[in-house]
């Protein structure tokens, strides 16, 4: 019996038939898949096949909370969303802050599963155990800021959480994101396009029910001690005061920052223009927090000179649409970030795609004739802003760029060496040449290239996992155990993404053991850190099997982008390239995945024996049928 | 000889500023520089681990190149060198 953390209830909404129903799950299911991305993986794996068009009615979109959303604790203002990615054709997943997680839980549901496709624009209104599909015709075409305001008014509750798409999602930009109350963004993998394909403008969620907690006194005691420690951790103060823009200047120095489509070694003056302290002073920054967070790393711009309707850019954005394009015009970066937020476009993917386009322009592979006269010159803030508009509207060359890097390379095959992606998704702003621990995250994340699935850079920076045997930091340029760490940190981050909580707390001195203690107080379980890792491993393994079922050939897809195999000549990572094949081999061995294919014994060990029958035949195809 | 040291992020506070010039004996290396810089237990604790070795997690560059490209903490310094010291920075 579920004692806390869950209602054991999933809301199923079929937009084709307009049928709304409820499903249930038991304690065994909860302890095996936990919530968030874990729960979503289980559900999506059952229904989505290789022939499912990610932008067709057959795709299944899941919004899922974890047990943490049942408790009013710091970092619990999070939620996960998942579906087959329209960008990669593989597993798609995004995790974000905002109100939807706690509101959905308080509304009486652990997750919402959306299938089918509505014939007209609709939104889903979920409120205290009830759900309703409502007409959104008047809202279609509105940007995320306007739509959010209109939806709060429509439901008559300013506290309702709105997760919606703007024109990027409606126009099926394959890397459209979902905006949560103009604050957090389900960024990666094109989850906003999946909403758009279903004619679903938004989820509006409000709840006033009290989710069950197994041992409230224990939770209070455990949480108080952990929170006290977290508040004293140096990272907490830095993250609160400077946010993530604080990392730009030091990462230019240590080589982690992408510059000029990952090809440039130095950018000292540029980094100083877009990073802190200038970022904070010039934009007159105020901190902005996800619900109940003690840090508040999001940034609110208060300088009226830079009028924005949403939050300021974060590290990834500054890296991908700033330094990676050599745009040191802070106003342009702020403007493009705001456009991405209101149009709902993933800034990481946009930065990767535009860097490719700028390089094509430099090499004469794209000319002004292709761009409606826009000069895609390195450093041009004007080009950045104009191209953001074009992508969102799929106007001119924006129509191609909206398809993602793989489609771009299909059009211009000679550009392949500088399309910096893995599995079709652009790399995030953490160069694995600067921290070898990022190798697995860059090339073997189940959701395509990524900076957070695994994030074993954390180990190199001293955020360790002593509970499961990772007790010392290994030098960033030493390949020793980087495949092993890549595997373990991937398991652990997927455990966290299933709880569902914010990874930044790991850097604030909150350990895996602490997280497990909180989980046990909420649920009444006796999970150990080793079991926690196993839960994460199970989820990663299921996602790998999902990808294999979609036709992935790991040896072809888990490959370091060519650009990242060329060492920098100068700068903080000069001369360094991770031996990625050896790291990948060690990663697969750690996982017991021969060449990326989980062994039968591993599936059985993880309680996934039934997946064995569905395992891939490894045929590459994107022959979608619906 | 004199070398210039640049501190990043939280180390600015620890060392009381973003930059500093340090006087070292001829033939000094990175380890000597860190020993000279860390003149208080608070500084030492930030830079050295319990066994007295500089922490792996701190990134050190000489003239904007990683010291791993030279001789690690035994990298020799010369007059006018610029050494950058970066603490662990987390951001995603
Ligand atoms: S640290 Fe930042 S991303 Fe994490 S919960 Fe707090 S405000 Fe949200």
Tab-separated table of C-alpha atoms in Angstrom, chain A residues 234-235 238 244 246-247 249-254 266 268 315-316 430 435 451 455 457-458 460-463 473-477 504 507 570-574 576, chain B residues 6-13 46 49 53 55-70 72 82-92:
chain	number	residue	atom	x	y	z
A	234	UNK	CA	29.350	27.860	-0.459
A	235	UNK	CA	27.588	26.946	-3.720
A	238	UNK	CA	27.137	31.755	-5.115
A	244	UNK	CA	24.671	30.564	-13.489
A	246	UNK	CA	28.826	33.410	-12.926
A	247	UNK	CA	30.361	30.440	-14.728
A	249	UNK	CA	34.214	33.873	-17.403
A	250	UNK	CA	35.860	31.006	-15.526
A	251	UNK	CA	34.739	28.512	-18.161
A	252	UNK	CA	36.234	30.651	-20.900
A	253	UNK	CA	39.446	30.357	-18.892
A	254	UNK	CA	39.278	26.581	-18.271
A	266	UNK	CA	39.848	32.014	-26.414
A	268	UNK	CA	38.378	36.728	-23.002
A	315	UNK	CA	24.697	29.674	-18.425
A	316	UNK	CA	23.662	27.267	-21.186
A	430	UNK	CA	30.079	21.762	-21.533
A	435	UNK	CA	36.359	17.880	-18.605
A	451	UNK	CA	25.030	18.213	-20.474
A	455	UNK	CA	27.203	15.137	-15.599
A	457	UNK	CA	32.065	16.575	-14.599
A	458	UNK	CA	30.608	16.850	-11.089
A	460	UNK	CA	35.920	15.975	-11.402
A	461	UNK	CA	34.756	19.011	-9.466
A	462	UNK	CA	34.484	17.114	-6.213
A	463	UNK	CA	30.740	16.414	-5.957
A	473	UNK	CA	37.793	13.390	-7.649
A	474	UNK	CA	39.859	12.410	-10.670
A	475	UNK	CA	41.697	15.052	-12.679
A	476	UNK	CA	39.657	16.498	-15.518
A	477	UNK	CA	42.198	15.424	-18.141
A	504	UNK	CA	21.800	21.974	-8.091
A	507	UNK	CA	26.293	20.878	-5.322
A	570	UNK	CA	45.372	27.338	-26.888
A	571	UNK	CA	43.294	28.073	-23.830
A	572	UNK	CA	42.388	26.201	-20.686
A	573	UNK	CA	41.933	22.841	-22.424
A	574	UNK	CA	44.742	23.179	-24.960
A	576	UNK	CA	43.357	17.799	-24.760
B	6	UNK	CA	44.238	35.614	-11.077
B	7	UNK	CA	41.542	34.237	-8.786
B	8	UNK	CA	38.099	33.273	-10.034
B	9	UNK	CA	34.666	32.986	-8.429
B	10	UNK	CA	34.702	32.176	-4.697
B	11	UNK	CA	38.493	32.287	-4.545
B	12	UNK	CA	38.342	36.041	-5.090
B	13	UNK	CA	36.835	36.387	-1.640
B	46	UNK	CA	40.217	25.812	0.137
B	49	UNK	CA	43.312	18.419	0.569
B	53	UNK	CA	48.214	18.050	-1.970
B	55	UNK	CA	42.896	19.641	-4.648
B	56	UNK	CA	42.339	17.875	-7.974
B	57	UNK	CA	39.097	19.747	-8.436
B	58	UNK	CA	40.789	23.145	-8.618
B	59	UNK	CA	41.770	24.106	-12.134
B	60	UNK	CA	45.092	25.844	-12.559
B	61	UNK	CA	46.373	27.457	-15.708
B	62	UNK	CA	49.771	28.963	-16.459
B	63	UNK	CA	49.586	31.680	-19.091
B	64	UNK	CA	46.100	30.390	-19.973
B	65	UNK	CA	47.281	26.827	-20.583
B	66	UNK	CA	46.407	23.969	-18.237
B	67	UNK	CA	49.291	23.000	-15.958
B	68	UNK	CA	48.615	19.393	-16.981
B	69	UNK	CA	50.198	20.368	-20.325
B	70	UNK	CA	53.418	21.121	-18.463
B	72	UNK	CA	51.319	19.588	-13.162
B	82	UNK	CA	50.227	34.637	-15.138
B	83	UNK	CA	48.623	31.860	-13.120
B	84	UNK	CA	44.830	31.434	-13.044
B	85	UNK	CA	43.185	29.508	-10.237
B	86	UNK	CA	39.566	28.410	-10.630
B	87	UNK	CA	37.541	26.689	-7.918
B	88	UNK	CA	34.834	24.135	-8.781
B	89	UNK	CA	32.000	25.971	-10.525
B	90	UNK	CA	28.669	24.289	-11.008
B	91	UNK	CA	26.172	25.543	-13.517
B	92	UNK	CA	24.025	23.923	-16.124
